[in-house]
Coordinates of C-alpha atoms (C1' of nucleotides) in Angstrom, one line a residue:
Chain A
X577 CA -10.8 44.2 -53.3
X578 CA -13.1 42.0 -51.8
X579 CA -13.3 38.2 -52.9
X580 CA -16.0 36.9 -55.1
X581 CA -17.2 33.1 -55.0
X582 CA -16.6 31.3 -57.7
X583 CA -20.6 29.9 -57.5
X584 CA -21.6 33.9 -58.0
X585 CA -19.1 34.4 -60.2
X586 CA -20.1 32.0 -62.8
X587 CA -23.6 33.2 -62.7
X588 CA -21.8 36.5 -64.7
X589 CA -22.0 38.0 -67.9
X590 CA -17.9 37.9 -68.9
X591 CA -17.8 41.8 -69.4
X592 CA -13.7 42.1 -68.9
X593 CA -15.0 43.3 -65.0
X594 CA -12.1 43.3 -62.3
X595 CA -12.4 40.2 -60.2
X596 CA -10.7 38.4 -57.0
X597 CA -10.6 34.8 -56.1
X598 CA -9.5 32.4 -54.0
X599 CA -9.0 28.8 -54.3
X600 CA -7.3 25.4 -54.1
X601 CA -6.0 24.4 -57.5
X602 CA -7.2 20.9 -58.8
X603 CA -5.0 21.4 -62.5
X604 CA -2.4 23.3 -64.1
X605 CA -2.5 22.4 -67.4
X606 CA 0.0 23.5 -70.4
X607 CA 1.4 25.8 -68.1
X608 CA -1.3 28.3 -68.5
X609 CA -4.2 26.6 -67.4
X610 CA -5.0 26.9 -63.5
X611 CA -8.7 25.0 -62.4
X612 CA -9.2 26.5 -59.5
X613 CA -11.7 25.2 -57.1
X614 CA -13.1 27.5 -54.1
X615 CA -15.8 24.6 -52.4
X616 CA -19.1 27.1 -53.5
X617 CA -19.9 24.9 -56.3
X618 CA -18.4 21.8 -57.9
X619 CA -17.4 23.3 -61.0
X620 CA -14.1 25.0 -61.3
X621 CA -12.7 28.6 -62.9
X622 CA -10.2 28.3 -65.2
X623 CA -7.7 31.1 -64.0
X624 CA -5.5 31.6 -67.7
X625 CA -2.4 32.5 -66.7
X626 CA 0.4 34.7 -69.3
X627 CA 3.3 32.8 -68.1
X628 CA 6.0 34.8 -69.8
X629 CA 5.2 38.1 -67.7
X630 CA 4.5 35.8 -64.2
X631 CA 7.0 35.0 -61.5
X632 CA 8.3 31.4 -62.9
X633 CA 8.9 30.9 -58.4
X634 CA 5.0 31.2 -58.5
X635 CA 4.6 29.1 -61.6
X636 CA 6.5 26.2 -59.9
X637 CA 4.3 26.1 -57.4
X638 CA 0.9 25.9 -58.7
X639 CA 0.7 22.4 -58.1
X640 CA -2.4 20.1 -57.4
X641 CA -3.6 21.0 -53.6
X642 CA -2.1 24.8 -53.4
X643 CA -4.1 27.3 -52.4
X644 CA -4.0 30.9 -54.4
X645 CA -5.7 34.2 -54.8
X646 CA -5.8 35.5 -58.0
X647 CA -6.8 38.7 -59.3
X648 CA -7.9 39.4 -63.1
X649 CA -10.6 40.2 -66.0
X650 CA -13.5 38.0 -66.2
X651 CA -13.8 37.2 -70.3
X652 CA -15.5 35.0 -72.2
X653 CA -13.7 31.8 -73.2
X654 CA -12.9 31.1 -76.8
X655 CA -12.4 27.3 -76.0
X656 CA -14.7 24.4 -75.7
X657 CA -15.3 23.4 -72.0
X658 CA -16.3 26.9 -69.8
X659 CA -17.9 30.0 -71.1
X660 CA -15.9 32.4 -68.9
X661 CA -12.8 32.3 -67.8
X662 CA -10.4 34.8 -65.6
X663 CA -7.5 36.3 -67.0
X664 CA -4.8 36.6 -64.5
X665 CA -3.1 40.1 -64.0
X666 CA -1.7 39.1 -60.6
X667 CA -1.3 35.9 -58.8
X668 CA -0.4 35.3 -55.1
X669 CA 0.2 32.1 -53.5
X670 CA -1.7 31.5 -50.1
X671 CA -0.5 27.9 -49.3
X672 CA 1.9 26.4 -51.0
X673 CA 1.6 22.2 -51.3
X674 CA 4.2 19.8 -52.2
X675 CA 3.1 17.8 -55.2
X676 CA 5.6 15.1 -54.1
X677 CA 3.8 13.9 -51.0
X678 CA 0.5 15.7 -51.1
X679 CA -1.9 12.6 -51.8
X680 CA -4.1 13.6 -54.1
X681 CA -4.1 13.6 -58.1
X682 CA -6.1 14.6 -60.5
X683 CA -7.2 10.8 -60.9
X684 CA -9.7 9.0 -59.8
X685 CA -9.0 7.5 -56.1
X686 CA -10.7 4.7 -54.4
X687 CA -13.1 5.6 -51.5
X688 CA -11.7 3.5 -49.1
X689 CA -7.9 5.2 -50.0
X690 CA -9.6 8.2 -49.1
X691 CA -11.1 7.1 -46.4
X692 CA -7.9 6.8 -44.8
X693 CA -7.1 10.5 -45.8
X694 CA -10.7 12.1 -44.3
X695 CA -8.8 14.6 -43.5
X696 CA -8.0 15.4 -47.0
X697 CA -11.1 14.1 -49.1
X698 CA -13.2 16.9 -48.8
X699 CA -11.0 18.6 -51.9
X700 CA -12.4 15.9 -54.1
X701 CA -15.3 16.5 -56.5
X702 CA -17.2 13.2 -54.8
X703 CA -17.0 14.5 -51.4
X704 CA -17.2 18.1 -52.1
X705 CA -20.7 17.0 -53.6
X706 CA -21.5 14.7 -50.7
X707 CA -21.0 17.5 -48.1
X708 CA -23.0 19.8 -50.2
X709 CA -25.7 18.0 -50.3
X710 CA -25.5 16.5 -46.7
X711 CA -26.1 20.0 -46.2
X712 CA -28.6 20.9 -48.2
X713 CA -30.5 17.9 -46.8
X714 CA -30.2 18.9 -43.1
X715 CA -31.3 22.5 -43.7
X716 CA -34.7 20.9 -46.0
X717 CA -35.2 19.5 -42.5
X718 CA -34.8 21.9 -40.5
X719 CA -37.3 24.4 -42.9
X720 CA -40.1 21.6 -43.2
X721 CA -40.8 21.1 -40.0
X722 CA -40.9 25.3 -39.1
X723 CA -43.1 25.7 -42.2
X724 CA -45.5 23.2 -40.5
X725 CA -45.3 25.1 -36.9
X726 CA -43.3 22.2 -35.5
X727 CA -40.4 23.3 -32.7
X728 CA -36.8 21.9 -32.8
X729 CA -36.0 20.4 -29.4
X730 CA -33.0 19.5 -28.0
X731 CA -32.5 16.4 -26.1
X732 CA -29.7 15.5 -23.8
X733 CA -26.9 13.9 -25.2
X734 CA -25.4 12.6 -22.0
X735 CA -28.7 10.7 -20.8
X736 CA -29.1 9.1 -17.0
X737 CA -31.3 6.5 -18.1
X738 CA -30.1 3.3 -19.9
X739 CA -33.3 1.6 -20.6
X740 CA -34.4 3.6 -23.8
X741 CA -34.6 0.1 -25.4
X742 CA -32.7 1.1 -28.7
X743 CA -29.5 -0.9 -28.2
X744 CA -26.2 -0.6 -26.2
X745 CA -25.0 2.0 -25.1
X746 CA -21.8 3.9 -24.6
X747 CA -21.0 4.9 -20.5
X748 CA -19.8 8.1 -19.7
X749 CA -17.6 9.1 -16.5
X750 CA -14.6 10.7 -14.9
X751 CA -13.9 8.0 -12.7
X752 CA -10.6 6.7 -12.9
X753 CA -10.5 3.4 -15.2
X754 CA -7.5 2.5 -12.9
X755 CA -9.3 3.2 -9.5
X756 CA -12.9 2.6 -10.1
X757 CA -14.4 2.7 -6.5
X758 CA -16.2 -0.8 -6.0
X759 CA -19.2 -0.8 -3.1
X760 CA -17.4 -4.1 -1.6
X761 CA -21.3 -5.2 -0.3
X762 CA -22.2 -5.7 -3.4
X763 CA -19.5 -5.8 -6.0
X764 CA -21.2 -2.9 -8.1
X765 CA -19.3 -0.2 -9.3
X766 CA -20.1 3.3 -6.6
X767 CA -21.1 5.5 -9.1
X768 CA -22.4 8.3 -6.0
X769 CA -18.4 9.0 -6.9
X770 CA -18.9 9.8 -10.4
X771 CA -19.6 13.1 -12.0
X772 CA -23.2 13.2 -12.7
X773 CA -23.4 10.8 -9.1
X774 CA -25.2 8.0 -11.1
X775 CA -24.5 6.1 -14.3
X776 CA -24.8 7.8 -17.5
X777 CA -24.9 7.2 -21.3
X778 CA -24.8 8.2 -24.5
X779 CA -28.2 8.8 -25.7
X780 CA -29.1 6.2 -28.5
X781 CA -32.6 7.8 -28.9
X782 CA -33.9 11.3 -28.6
X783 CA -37.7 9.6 -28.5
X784 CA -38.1 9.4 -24.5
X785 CA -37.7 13.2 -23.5
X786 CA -39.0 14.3 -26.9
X787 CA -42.4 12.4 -26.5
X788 CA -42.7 15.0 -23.0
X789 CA -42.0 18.3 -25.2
X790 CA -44.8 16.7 -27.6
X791 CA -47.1 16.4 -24.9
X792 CA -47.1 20.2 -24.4
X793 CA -46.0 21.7 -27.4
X794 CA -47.8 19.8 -29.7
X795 CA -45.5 19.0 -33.1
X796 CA -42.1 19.0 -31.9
X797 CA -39.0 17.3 -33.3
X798 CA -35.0 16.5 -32.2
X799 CA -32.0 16.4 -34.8
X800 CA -29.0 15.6 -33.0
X801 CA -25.9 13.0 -33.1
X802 CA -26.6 9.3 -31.7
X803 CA -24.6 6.7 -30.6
X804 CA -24.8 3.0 -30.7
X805 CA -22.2 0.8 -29.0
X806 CA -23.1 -1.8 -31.2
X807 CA -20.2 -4.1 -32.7
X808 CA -22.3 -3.5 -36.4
X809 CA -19.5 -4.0 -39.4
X810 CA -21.6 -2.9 -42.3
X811 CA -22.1 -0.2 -45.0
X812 CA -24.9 0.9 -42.9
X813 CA -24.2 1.5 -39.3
X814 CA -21.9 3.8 -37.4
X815 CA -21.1 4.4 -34.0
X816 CA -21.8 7.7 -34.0
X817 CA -24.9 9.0 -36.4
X818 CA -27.2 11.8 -36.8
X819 CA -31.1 11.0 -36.5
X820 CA -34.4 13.1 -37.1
X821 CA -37.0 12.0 -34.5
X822 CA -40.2 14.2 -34.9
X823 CA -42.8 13.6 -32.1
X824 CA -46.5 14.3 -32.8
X825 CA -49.7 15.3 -30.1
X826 CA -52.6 13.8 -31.8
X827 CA -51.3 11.7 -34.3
X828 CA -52.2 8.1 -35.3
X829 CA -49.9 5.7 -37.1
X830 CA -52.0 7.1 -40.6
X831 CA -50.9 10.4 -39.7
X832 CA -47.2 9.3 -39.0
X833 CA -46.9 7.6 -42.3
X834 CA -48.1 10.8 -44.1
X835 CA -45.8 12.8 -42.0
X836 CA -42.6 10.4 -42.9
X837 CA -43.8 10.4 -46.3
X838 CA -44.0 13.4 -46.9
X839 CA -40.5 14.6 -45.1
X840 CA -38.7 12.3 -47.5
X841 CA -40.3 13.4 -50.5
X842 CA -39.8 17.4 -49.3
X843 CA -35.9 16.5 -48.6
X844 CA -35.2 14.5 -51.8
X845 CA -36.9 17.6 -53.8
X846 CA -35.0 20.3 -52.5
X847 CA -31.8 18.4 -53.2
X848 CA -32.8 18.3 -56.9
X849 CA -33.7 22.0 -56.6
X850 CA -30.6 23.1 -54.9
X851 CA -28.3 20.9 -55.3
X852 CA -28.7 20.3 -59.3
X853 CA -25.2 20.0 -60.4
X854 CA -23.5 18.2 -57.5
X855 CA -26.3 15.2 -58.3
X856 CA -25.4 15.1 -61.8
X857 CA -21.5 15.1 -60.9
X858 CA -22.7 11.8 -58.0
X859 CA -25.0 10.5 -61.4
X860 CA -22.7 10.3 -63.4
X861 CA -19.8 8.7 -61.1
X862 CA -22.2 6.1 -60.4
X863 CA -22.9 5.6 -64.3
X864 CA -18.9 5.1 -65.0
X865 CA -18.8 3.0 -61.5
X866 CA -21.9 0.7 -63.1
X867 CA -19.5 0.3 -66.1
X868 CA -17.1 -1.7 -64.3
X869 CA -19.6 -4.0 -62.4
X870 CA -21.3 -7.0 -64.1
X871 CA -24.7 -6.3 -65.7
X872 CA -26.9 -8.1 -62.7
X873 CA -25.3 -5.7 -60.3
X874 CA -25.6 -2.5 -62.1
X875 CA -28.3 0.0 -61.0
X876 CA -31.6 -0.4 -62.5
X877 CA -31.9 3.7 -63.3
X878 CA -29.8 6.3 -62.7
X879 CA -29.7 8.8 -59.7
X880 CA -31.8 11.4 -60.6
X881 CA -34.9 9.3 -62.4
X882 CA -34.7 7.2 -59.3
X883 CA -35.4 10.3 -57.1
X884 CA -37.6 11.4 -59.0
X885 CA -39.5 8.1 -59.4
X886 CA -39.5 8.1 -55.2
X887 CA -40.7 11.7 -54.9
X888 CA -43.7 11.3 -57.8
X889 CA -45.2 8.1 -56.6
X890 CA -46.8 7.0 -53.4
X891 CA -45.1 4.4 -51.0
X892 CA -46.3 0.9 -50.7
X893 CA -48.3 0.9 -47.5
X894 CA -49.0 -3.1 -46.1
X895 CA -49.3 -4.3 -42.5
X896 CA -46.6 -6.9 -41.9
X897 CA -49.3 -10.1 -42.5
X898 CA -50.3 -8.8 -46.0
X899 CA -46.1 -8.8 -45.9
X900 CA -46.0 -12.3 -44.8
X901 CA -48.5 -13.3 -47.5
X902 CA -46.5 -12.1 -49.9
X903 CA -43.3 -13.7 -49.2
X904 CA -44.6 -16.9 -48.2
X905 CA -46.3 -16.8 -51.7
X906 CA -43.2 -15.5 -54.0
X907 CA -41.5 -17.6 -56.0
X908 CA -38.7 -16.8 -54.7
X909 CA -40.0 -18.6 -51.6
X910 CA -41.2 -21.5 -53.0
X911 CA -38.5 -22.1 -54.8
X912 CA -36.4 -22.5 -51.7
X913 CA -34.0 -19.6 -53.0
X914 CA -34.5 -17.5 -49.8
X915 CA -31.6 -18.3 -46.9
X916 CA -34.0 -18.0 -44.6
X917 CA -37.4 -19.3 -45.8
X918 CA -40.6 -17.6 -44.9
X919 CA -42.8 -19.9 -43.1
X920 CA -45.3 -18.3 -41.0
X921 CA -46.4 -15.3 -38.8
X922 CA -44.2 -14.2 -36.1
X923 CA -40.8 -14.2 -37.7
X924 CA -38.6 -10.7 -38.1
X925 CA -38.2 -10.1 -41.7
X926 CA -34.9 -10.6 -43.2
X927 CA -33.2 -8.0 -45.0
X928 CA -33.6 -10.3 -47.7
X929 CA -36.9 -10.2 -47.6
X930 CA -37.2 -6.7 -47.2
X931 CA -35.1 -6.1 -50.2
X932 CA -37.6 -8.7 -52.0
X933 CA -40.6 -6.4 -51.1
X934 CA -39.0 -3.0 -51.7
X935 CA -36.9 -4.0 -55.3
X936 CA -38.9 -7.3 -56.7
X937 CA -42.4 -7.1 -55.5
X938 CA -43.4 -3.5 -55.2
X939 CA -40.4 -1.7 -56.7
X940 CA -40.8 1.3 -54.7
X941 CA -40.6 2.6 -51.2
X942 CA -42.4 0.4 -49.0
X943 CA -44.5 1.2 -45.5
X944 CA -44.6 -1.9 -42.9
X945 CA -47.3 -1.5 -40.4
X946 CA -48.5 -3.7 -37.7
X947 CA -45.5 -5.7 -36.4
X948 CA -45.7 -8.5 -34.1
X949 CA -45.8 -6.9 -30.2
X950 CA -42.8 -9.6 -29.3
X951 CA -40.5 -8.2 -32.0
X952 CA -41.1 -4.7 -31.7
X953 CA -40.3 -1.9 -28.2
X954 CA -42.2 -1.6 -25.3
X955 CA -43.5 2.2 -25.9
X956 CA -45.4 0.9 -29.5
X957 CA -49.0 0.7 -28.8
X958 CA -51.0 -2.2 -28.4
X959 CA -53.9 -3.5 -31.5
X960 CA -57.1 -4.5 -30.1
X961 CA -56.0 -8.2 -31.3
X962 CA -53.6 -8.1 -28.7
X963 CA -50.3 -9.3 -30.8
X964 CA -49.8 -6.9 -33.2
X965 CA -48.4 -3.0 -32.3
X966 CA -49.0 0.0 -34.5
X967 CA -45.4 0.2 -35.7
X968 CA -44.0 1.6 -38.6
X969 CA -40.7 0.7 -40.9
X970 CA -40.2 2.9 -44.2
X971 CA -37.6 0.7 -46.1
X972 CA -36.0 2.2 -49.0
X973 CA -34.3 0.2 -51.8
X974 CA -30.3 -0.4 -51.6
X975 CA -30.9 1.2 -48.3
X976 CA -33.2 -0.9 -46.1
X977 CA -34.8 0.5 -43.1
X978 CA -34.8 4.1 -43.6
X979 CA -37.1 5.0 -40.8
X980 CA -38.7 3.3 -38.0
X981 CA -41.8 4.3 -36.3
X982 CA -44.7 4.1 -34.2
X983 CA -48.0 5.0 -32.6
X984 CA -46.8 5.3 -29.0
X985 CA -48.7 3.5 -26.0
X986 CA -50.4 6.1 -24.2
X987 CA -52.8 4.2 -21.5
X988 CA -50.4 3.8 -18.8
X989 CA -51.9 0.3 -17.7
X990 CA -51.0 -0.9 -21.2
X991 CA -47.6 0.2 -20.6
X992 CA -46.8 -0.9 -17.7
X993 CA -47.8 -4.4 -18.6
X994 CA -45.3 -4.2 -21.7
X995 CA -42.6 -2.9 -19.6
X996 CA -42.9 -5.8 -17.2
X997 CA -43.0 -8.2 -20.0
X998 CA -39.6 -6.9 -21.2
X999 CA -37.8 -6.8 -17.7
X1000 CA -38.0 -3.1 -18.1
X1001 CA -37.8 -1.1 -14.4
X1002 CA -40.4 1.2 -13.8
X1003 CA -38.5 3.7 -11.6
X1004 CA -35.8 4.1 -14.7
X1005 CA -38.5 5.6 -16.3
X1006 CA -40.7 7.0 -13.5
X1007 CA -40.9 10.6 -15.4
X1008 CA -41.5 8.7 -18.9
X1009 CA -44.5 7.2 -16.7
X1010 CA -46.5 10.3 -15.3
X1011 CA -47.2 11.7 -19.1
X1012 CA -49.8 8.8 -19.1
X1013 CA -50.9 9.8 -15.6
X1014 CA -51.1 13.9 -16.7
X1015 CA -53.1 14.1 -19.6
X1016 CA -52.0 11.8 -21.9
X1017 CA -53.3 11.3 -25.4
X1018 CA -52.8 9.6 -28.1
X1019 CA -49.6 10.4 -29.8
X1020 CA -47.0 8.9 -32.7
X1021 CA -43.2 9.8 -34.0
X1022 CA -40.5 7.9 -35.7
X1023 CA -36.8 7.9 -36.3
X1024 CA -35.3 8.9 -39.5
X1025 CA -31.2 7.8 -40.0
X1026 CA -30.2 11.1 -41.7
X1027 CA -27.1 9.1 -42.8
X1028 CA -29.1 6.8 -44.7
X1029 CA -31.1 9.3 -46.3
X1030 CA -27.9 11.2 -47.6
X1031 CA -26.7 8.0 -48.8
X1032 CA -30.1 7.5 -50.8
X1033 CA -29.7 11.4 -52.6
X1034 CA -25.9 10.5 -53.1
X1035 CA -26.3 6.9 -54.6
X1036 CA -23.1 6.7 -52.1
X1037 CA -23.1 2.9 -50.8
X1038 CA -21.2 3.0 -47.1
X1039 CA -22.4 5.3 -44.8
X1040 CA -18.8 6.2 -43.8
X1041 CA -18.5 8.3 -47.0
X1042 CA -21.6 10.4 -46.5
X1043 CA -20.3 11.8 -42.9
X1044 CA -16.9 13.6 -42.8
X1045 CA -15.5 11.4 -39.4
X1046 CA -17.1 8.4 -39.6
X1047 CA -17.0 6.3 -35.9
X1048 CA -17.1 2.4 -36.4
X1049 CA -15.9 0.0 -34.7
X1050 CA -11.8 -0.3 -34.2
X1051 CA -12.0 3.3 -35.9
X1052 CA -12.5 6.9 -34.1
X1053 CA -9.1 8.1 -36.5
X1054 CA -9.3 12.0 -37.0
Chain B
rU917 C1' -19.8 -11.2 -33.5
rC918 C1' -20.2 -14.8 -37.9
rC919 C1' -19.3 -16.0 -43.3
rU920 C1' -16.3 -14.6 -47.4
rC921 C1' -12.7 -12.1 -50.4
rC922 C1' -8.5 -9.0 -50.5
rU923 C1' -3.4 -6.7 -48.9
rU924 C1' 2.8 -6.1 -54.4
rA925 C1' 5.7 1.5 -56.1
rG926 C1' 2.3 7.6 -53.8
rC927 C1' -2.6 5.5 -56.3
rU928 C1' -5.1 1.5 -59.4
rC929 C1' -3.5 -3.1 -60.5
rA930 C1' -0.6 -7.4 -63.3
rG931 C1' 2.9 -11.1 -61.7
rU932 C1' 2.6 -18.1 -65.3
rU933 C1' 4.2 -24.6 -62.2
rG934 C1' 7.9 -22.0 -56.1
rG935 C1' 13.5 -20.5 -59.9
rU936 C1' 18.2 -15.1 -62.4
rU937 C1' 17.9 -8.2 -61.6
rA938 C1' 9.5 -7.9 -59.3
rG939 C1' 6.3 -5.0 -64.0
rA940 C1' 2.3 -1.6 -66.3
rG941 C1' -0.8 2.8 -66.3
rC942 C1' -1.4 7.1 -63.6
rA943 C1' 1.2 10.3 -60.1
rC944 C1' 6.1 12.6 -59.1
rA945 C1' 11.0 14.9 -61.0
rU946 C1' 13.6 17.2 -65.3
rG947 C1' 12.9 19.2 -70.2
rA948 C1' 9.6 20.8 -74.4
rC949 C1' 4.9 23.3 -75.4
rU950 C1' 0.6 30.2 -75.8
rG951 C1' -6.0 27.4 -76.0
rU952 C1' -5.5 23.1 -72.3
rU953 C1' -10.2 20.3 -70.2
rA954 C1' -8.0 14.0 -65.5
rA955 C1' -3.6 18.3 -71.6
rU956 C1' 0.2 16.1 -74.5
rC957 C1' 5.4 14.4 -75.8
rA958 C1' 10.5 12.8 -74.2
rU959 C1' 13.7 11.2 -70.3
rG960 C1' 14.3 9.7 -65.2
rG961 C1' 13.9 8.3 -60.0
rG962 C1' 10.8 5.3 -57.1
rG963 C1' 9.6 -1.5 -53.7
rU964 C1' 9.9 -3.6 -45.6
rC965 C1' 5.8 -7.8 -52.1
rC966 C1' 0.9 -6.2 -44.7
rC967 C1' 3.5 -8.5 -40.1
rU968 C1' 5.5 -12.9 -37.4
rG969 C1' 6.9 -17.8 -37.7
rG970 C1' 7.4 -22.3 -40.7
rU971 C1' 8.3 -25.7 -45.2
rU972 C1' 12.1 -25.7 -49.1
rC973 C1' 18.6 -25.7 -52.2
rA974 C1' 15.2 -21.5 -53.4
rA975 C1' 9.0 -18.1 -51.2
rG976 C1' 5.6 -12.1 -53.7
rC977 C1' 3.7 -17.3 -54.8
rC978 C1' 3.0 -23.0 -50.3
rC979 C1' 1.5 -23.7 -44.7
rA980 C1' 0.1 -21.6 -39.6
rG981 C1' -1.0 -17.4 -36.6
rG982 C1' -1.8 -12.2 -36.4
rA983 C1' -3.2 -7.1 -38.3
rG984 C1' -5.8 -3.9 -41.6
rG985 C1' -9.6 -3.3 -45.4
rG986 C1' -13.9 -4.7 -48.8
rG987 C1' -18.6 -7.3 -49.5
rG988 C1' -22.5 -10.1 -47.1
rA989 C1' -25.3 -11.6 -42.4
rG990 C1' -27.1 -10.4 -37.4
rC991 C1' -28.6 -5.8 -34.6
rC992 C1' -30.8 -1.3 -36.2
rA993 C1' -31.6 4.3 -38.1

RNA sequence: UCCUCCUUAGCUCAGUUGGUUAGAGCACAUGACUGUUAAUCAUGGGGUCCCUGGUUCAAGCCCAGGAGGGGGAGCCA
C-alpha cells in the first residue's frame, strides 16, 4: 500500500477508508494515544491504538522521537481536539529511539538548547514551521521574478577578484598552510602555485558578474549562498547567508524601489497564502513568548496583522536629508536621549536611528534614498550635486536593513574617478570596466538578505534559527 | 572587536549573610489507567554546581584568569 501524507490526509472526509502512514511520534498519551508527525504539515494524526490486541514489545517503544508506520481506518474522532483520527489495525516500528537520552520532550526547549542540537531541531513544531516557510519563501522568489520574464543567473561562488567592496572575505586554496611557497623578492605569498594560479575568494556579492548578464539579458537576478568573513556577533549576521540580488537594464532608482517593494510584498503574501497554519503556530509562540517579557518589550501587534499591515500599505520613501531633518528634529534628539546624537549631514545613521524612523516616526517599512557618496560603494551613481549617490536601504522594523540598493554608475569616467578615490585597482576589475565602454546604459539592482526576510515572516529574532547550519564566528558545528 | 548579563540534574530554573546530606517543575524508569490533547496519579533513580588557580577552619556563593552562551554596539544583507 502506498503511503499517504499526513497534509493530504487531513484534507479527507473520515469514511473508515484503508490508510498508511509514516511518521515520527511527538506523544503517546494514555497508552493509546500516538501523535504522529510526518513533516507535511505542522499538525499531527492521532494514530489510536487497541493496546490489548498490539505487541506490548511495540507498545514500549513508542516513545517521543521513534519513527513508525502505521496502517489503519481513517474515522471521525468522537473527542475534542482533531476531527479524524486513524485507527490502528497494524503497527510497525521503523526506528526505534531511546527515550532515555534522546533530547527532546514534549516541552517547550530553549532556542539556544536547540541550537546546540541542529541536528535534531528540525522535529520541533518551531523549526518544522521555520523550514516550511523558509521554503515557501525561496520558491515565492524564484516564481516572481519568471512571472516578470526575469532569468535566474548563477554567479560564481569561488570568485578571483577581491575588490567587490562588500566586506572581507574568506581565501580559498590547496596550498599547504604548512608550506605556503613565499616569492623571497618580495615576501608575497606565490599563488602561480595555487589551484586556480591566483588568489581566490569567497564571493560576498553576486552584484559584479550579475550587472554583465543584465547588460544582455535585460531583467536578470542571482540567489545563491554568500559569505562574509566578518567577525559580526549579532542576531543578524552570519558567515555564511543566502542573498537575492536582482539586476535590472533600464532601471532607475524609482524603478528599483518599486521592484524591491513589490518582491517583499509578493513574498510576505504567499507565505500567508501557503503557509497559513505554520504562521499561526510562529503567532502564537511569539504571543506566549510576549507573556514572559515586560510590557515595553512586547511586540506592538501580532505576526500576522503585522504582515499584513506591511503588505497593505506603501513604504515610507525619503532621501537620507529629509532623514536627517527628521532626527535632528525628534524629540528624542533634542532631548539628548540618542547615544549618538544627530548633528548634521554626513554622518552614517545609527541603527538607532534607523529603528527611530522605521518604529517611532513612520511606523512602517521605510525607503532611504540618496546617501552621502563618502559613505556609500564606488559602483552607486553619482547626483548631479556631486555628494549624494542614488542608493537605496529598505529597513524593516525589529529587522533593520533588509535590502540595500542602488542605481549603478554607468559613465565609465564617473567610475573610474570613484574607484580611484577609494584606492580601488582598475585592472581587478578590468572586465567590470568594458560594460561602460560596450554599450552601457543606465541600470539599478539591490541585495535582499533572504535570512532577514525569513526572520521577518517567522517573528524569529536570531538569524541562526531561520537557517538549518548556521556559520558564525567560533561556530561551523554540524 | 567592544560593552553587558549569564553558566547549578537530560531541560527550565531556585539556592538566604560563606556553614551539616544542593532543591523544584518538567523529562526519564517502574506501576496504574480504554477517549487522551505538552494526558493524569503513585513510587523511584539522577549532580565534575562551566574550567583552572587563589582567599578561608569552611566556597555553588568571595577574588583572578580562561572557555561557552545570551542581549546590545560597530560592519552589513
Amino acid at each position: 500500500m502506498k503511503r499517504t501524507k499526513i497534509a493530504e490526509l487531513l484534507t479527507f472526509e473520515p469514511q473508515g477508508q484503508e490508510l498508511l502512514v509514516k511518521g515520527w511520534v511527538r506523544t503517546f498519551r494514555n497508552n493509546q494515544f500516538l501523535a504522529l508527525n510526518d513533516g507535511s504539515t505542522i499538525k499531527n494524526l492521532q494514530v489510536v491504538v487497541d493496546f490489548q490486541r498490539m505487541d506490548e514489545a511495540i507498545l514500549k517503544k513508542l516513545s517521543t522521537g521513534a519513527c513508525v508506520s502505521a496502517k489503519g481506518t481513517l474515522v471521525a474522532s468522537p473527542a475534542k481536539g482533531q476531527s479524524a483520527e486513524l485507527k490502528a489495525t497494524e503497527l510497525q516500528l521503523l526506528g526505534e529511539s531511546d527515550a532515555e537520552v534522546f533530547p527532546l520532550q514534549p516541552k517547550k526547549h530553549s532556542l539556544e538548547f536547540l541550537r546546540e542540537i541542529a541536528h535534531l531541531r528540525f522535529r520541533t513544531n518551531t523549526f518544522g514551521a521555520v523550514f516550511r516557510v523558509r521554503h515557501a519563501l525561496a520558491y515565492a522568489i524564484h516564481s516572481f521574478f519568471h512571472q516578470r520574464g526575469f532569468y535566474y543567473i548563477h554567479t560564481p561562488i569561488i570568485t578571483g577578484s577581491d575588490a567587490e567592496g562588500a566586506g572581507e572575505m574568506f581565501q580559498v586554496t590547496t596550498l599547504p598552510l604548512l608550506q605556503i611557497p613565499f616569492n623571497k623578492e618580495n615576501g608575497q605569498v606565490n599563488f602561480q602555485d595555487d589551484f586556480f594560479g591566483k588568489a581566490t575568494n569567497l564571493t560576498v556579492s553576486g552584484q559584479l558578474e550579475a550587472e554583465l548578464a543584465a547588460l544582455a539579458l535585460g531583467e536578470v537576478y542571482t540567489f545563491g549562498p554568500t559569505f562574509r568573513a566578518e567577525n559580526s556577533n549579532t542576531s543578524r549576521h552570519l558567515a555564511e547567508f543566502w542573498m537575492i540580488e536582482p539586476e535590472v537594464a533600464f532601471n532607475e532608482l524609482d524603478d528599483n524601489m518599486d521592484l524591491a517593494e513589490d518582491l517583499l510584498k509578493y513574498c510576505i503574501r504567499f507565505a500567508m497564502d501557503h503557509c497559513a497554519d505554520d504562521l499561526e503556530f510562529l503567532q502564537q509562540r511569539l504571543v506566549e513568548e510576549d507573556k514572559t517579557k515586560p510590557q515595553e518589550e512586547r511586540n506592538a501587534m501580532p505576526l500576522l496583522e503585522k504582515l499584513r499591515f506591511v503588505t497593505d500599505q506603501p513604504f515610507a520613501r525619503i532621501t537620507y536629508t529629509e532623514a536627517v531633518e527628521i532626527l535632528k528634529n525628534s524629540n528624542t534628539n533634542k532631548k539628548g536621549k540618542f547615544k549618538y546624537p544627530v548633528e548634521g549631514w554626513g554622518i552614517d545613521l545609527q541603527s538607532e536611528h534607523e529603528r527611530y524612523l522605521v518604529e517611532k516616526h513612520f511606523q512602517k517599512p521605510v525607503i532611504l534614498t540618496d546617501y552621502p557618496a563618502q559613505i556609500k560603494a564606488f559602483y552607486m551613481r553619482m547626483n548631479d550635486d556631486g555628494k549624494t549617490v542614488r542608493a537605496m536601504d529598505i529597513l524593516f522594523p525589529g529587522i533593520g536593513e533588509i535590502v540595500g540598493g542602488s542605481q549603478r554608475e554607468e559613465r565609465l569616467q564617473h567610475l573610474q574617478n570613484r574607484m580611484k578615490a577609494m584606492h580601488i585597482p582598475e585592472e581587478e576589475l578590468w572586465w567590470y570596466l568594458e560594460t561602460r565602454k560596450f554599450g552601457t546604459c543606465p541600470h539599478s539592482g539591490f541585495g535582499l538578505g533572504f535570512e532577514r526576510l525569513i526572520m521577518f515572516v517567522t517573528g524569529m529574532g536570531n538569524v541562526r534559527d531561520v537557517i538549518a547550519f548556521p556559520r558564525t564566528p567560533k561556530n561551523a558545528e554540524f
